[in-house]
Coordinates of C-alpha atoms in Angstrom, one line a residue:
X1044 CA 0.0 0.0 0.0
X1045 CA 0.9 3.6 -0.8
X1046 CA 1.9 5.5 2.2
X1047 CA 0.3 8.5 0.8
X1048 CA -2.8 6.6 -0.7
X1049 CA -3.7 5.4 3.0
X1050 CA -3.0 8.9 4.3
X1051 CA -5.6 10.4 1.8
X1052 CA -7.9 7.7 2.3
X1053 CA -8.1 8.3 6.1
X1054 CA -8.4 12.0 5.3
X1055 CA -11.4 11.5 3.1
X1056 CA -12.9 9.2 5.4
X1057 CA -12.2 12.1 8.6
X1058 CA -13.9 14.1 6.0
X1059 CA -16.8 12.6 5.6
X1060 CA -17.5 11.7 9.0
X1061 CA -17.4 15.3 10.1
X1062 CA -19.5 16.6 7.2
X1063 CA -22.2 13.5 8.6
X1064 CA -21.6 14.6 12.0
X1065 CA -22.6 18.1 11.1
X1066 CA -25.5 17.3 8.8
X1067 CA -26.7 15.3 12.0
X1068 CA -26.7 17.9 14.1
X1069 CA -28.6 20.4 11.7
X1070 CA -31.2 17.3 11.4
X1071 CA -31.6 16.9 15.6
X1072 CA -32.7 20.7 15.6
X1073 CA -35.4 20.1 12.9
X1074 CA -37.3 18.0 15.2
X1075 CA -40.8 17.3 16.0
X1076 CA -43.7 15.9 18.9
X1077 CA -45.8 12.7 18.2
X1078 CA -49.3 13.3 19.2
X1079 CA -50.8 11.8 22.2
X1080 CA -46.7 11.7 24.3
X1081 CA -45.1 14.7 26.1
X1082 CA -44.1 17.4 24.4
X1083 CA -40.3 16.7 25.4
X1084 CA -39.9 14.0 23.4
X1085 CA -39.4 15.0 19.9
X1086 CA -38.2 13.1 17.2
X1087 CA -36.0 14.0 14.8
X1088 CA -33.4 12.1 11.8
X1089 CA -30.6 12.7 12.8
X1090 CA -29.5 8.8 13.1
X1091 CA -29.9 8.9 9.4
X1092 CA -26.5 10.1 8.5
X1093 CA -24.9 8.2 11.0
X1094 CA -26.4 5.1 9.8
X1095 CA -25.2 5.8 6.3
X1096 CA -21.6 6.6 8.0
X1097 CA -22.2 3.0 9.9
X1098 CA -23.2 1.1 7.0
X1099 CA -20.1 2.8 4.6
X1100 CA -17.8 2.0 6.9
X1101 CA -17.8 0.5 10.3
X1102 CA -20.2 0.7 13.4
X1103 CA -17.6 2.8 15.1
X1104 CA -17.8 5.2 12.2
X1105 CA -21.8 5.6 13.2
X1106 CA -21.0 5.7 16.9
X1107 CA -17.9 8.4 16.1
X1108 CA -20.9 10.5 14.3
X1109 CA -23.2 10.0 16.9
X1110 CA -20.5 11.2 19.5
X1111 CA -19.7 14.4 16.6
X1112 CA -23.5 15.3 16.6
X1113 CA -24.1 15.3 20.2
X1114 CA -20.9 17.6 20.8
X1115 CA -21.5 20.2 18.7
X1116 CA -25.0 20.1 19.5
X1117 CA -23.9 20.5 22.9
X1118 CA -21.8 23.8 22.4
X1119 CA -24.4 25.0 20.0
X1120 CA -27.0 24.9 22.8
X1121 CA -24.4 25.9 25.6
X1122 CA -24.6 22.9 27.5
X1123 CA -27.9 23.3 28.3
X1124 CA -29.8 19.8 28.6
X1125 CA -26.4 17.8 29.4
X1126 CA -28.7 14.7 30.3
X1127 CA -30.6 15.1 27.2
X1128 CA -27.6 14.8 25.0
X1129 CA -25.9 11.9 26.7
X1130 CA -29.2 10.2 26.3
X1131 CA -29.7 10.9 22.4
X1132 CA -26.0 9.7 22.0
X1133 CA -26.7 6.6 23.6
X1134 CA -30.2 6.0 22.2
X1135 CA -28.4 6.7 18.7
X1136 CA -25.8 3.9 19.4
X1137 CA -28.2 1.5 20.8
X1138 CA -30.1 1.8 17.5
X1139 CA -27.5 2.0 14.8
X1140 CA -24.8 -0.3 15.9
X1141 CA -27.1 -3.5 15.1
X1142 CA -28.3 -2.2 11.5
X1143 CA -24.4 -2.0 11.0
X1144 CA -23.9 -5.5 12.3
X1145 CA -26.9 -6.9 10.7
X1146 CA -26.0 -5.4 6.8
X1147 CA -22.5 -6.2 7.1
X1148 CA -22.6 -9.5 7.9
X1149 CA -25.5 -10.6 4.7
X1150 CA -25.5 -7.0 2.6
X1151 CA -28.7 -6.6 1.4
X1152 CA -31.8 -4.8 2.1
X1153 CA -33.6 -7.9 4.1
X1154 CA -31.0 -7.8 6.4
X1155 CA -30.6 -3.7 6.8
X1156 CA -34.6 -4.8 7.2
X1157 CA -34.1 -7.0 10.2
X1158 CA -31.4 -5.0 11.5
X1159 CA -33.3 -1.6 11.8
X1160 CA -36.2 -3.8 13.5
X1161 CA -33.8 -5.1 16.1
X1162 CA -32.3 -1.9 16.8
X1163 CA -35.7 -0.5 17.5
X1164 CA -36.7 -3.1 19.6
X1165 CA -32.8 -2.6 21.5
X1166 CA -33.1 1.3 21.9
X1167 CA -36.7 0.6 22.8
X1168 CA -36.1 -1.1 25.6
X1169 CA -32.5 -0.1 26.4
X1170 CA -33.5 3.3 26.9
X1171 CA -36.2 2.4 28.8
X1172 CA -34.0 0.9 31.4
X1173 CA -31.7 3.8 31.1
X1174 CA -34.1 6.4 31.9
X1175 CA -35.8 4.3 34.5
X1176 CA -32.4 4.0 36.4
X1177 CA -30.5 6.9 35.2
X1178 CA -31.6 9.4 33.0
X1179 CA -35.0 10.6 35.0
X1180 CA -33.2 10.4 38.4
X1181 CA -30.5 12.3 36.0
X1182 CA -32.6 15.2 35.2
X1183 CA -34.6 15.7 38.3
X1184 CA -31.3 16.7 39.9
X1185 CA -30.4 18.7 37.1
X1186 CA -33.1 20.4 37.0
X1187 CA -33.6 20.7 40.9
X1188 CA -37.0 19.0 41.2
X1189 CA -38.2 16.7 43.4
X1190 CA -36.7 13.2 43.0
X1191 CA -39.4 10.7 41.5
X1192 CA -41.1 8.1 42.8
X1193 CA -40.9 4.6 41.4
X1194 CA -44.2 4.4 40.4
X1195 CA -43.9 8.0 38.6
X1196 CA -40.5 7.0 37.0
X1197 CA -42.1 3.4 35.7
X1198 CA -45.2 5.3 34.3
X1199 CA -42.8 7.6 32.5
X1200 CA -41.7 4.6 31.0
X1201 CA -44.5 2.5 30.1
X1202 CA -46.5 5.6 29.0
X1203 CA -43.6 7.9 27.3
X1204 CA -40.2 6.8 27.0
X1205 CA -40.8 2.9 25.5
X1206 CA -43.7 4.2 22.8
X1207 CA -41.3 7.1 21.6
X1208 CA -38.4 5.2 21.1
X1209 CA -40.2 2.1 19.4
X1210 CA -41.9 5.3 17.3
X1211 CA -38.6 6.7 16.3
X1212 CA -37.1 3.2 15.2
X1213 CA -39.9 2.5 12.9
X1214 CA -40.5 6.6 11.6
X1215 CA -36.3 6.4 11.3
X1216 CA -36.1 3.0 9.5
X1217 CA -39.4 3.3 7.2
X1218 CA -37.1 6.8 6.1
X1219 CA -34.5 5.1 5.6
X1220 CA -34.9 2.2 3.8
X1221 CA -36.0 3.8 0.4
X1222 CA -33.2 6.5 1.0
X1223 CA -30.7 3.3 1.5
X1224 CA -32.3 1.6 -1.9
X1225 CA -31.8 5.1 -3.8
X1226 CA -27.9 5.1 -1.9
X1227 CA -26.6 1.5 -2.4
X1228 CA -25.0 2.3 -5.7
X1229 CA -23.3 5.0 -4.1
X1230 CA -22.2 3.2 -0.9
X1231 CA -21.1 -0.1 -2.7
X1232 CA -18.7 2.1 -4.8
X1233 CA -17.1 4.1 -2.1
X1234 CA -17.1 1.2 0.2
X1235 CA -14.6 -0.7 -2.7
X1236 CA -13.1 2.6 -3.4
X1237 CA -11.9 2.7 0.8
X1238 CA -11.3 -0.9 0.8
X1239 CA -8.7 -0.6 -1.8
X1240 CA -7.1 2.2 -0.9
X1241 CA -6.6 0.8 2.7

């Protein structure tokens, strides 16, 4: 391998991941309620980019835009929901890192399919764990409010936290499928275009 050749490549792939990482961000702020759940809750697509990122390259490369989008989201809002961002990077992994896993190891749009339904069922239900041990204890200190019960913080999740995120897997995936089916030219040729080069 060229010296120089693997130097650019990891360039243009530093390159890319930033440019997803910012196009992610720009996508969390153009978010949106779901009738009938708090108005907290919003969804939004920015997982999309960083699935593309995942599915290019690596689940690390998803999980390394994930962790972009969620930082400079974090200085652009001055640091002002902290718990809210650590939660939207880990939801993010928890539902993109088995879509990666799932279309790498068959590559083809049954298994990004099965993927994208296991990763809504994961985030569903890892977040809902999360929140019930973490994140809503979390943000009641935060934001200096009484600390909830159990019985509040399991409603919250039975009635909020588990319908949202099963929600956002299935708005997210039903997105991106035909946008995946428009990109798989696209990401079969860079993907042998990196591979060489590495």
């Amino acid at each position: 391998m060229n010296q120089y050749t693997g130097q650019s490549s990891k360039l243009l792939k530093l390159i890319i991941l930033s440019l997803f990482g910012s196009i992610s961000m720009v996508l969390m702020l153009l978010n949106f309620p779901l009738p009938m759940l708090p108005q907290y809750l919003k969804v939004d697509f920015s997982e999309v980019p960083a699935l593309v990122a995942a599915i290019l390259f690596t689940p690390a490369a998803g999980i390394i835009v994930e962790g972009l989008k969620n930082t400079l989201y974090l200085i652009y809002t001055g640091a002002a929901d902290p718990v809210g961002v650590v939660a939207n990077f880990l939801a993010g992994v928890l539902f993109i890192v088995p879509v990666a896993l799932f279309y790498h190891k068959f590559k083809n749009v049954k298994s990004l399919v099965s993927g994208l339904v296991t990763g809504s069922v994961i985030m569903a239900i890892g977040m809902s764990v999360l929140n019930y041990f973490l994140f809503l204890p979390a943000y009641s200190w935060f934001m200096g409010w009484e600390t909830m019960s159990a019985q509040v913080k399991w409603l919250t999740v039975v009635g909020a936290i588990l319908p949202f995120n099963a929600l956002k897997g299935i708005i997210v995936g039903v997105l991106f499928i035909p946008l995946f089916i428009k990109l798989k030219p696209w990401i079969e040729q860079k993907r042998v275009k990196t591979s060489s080069a590495a």
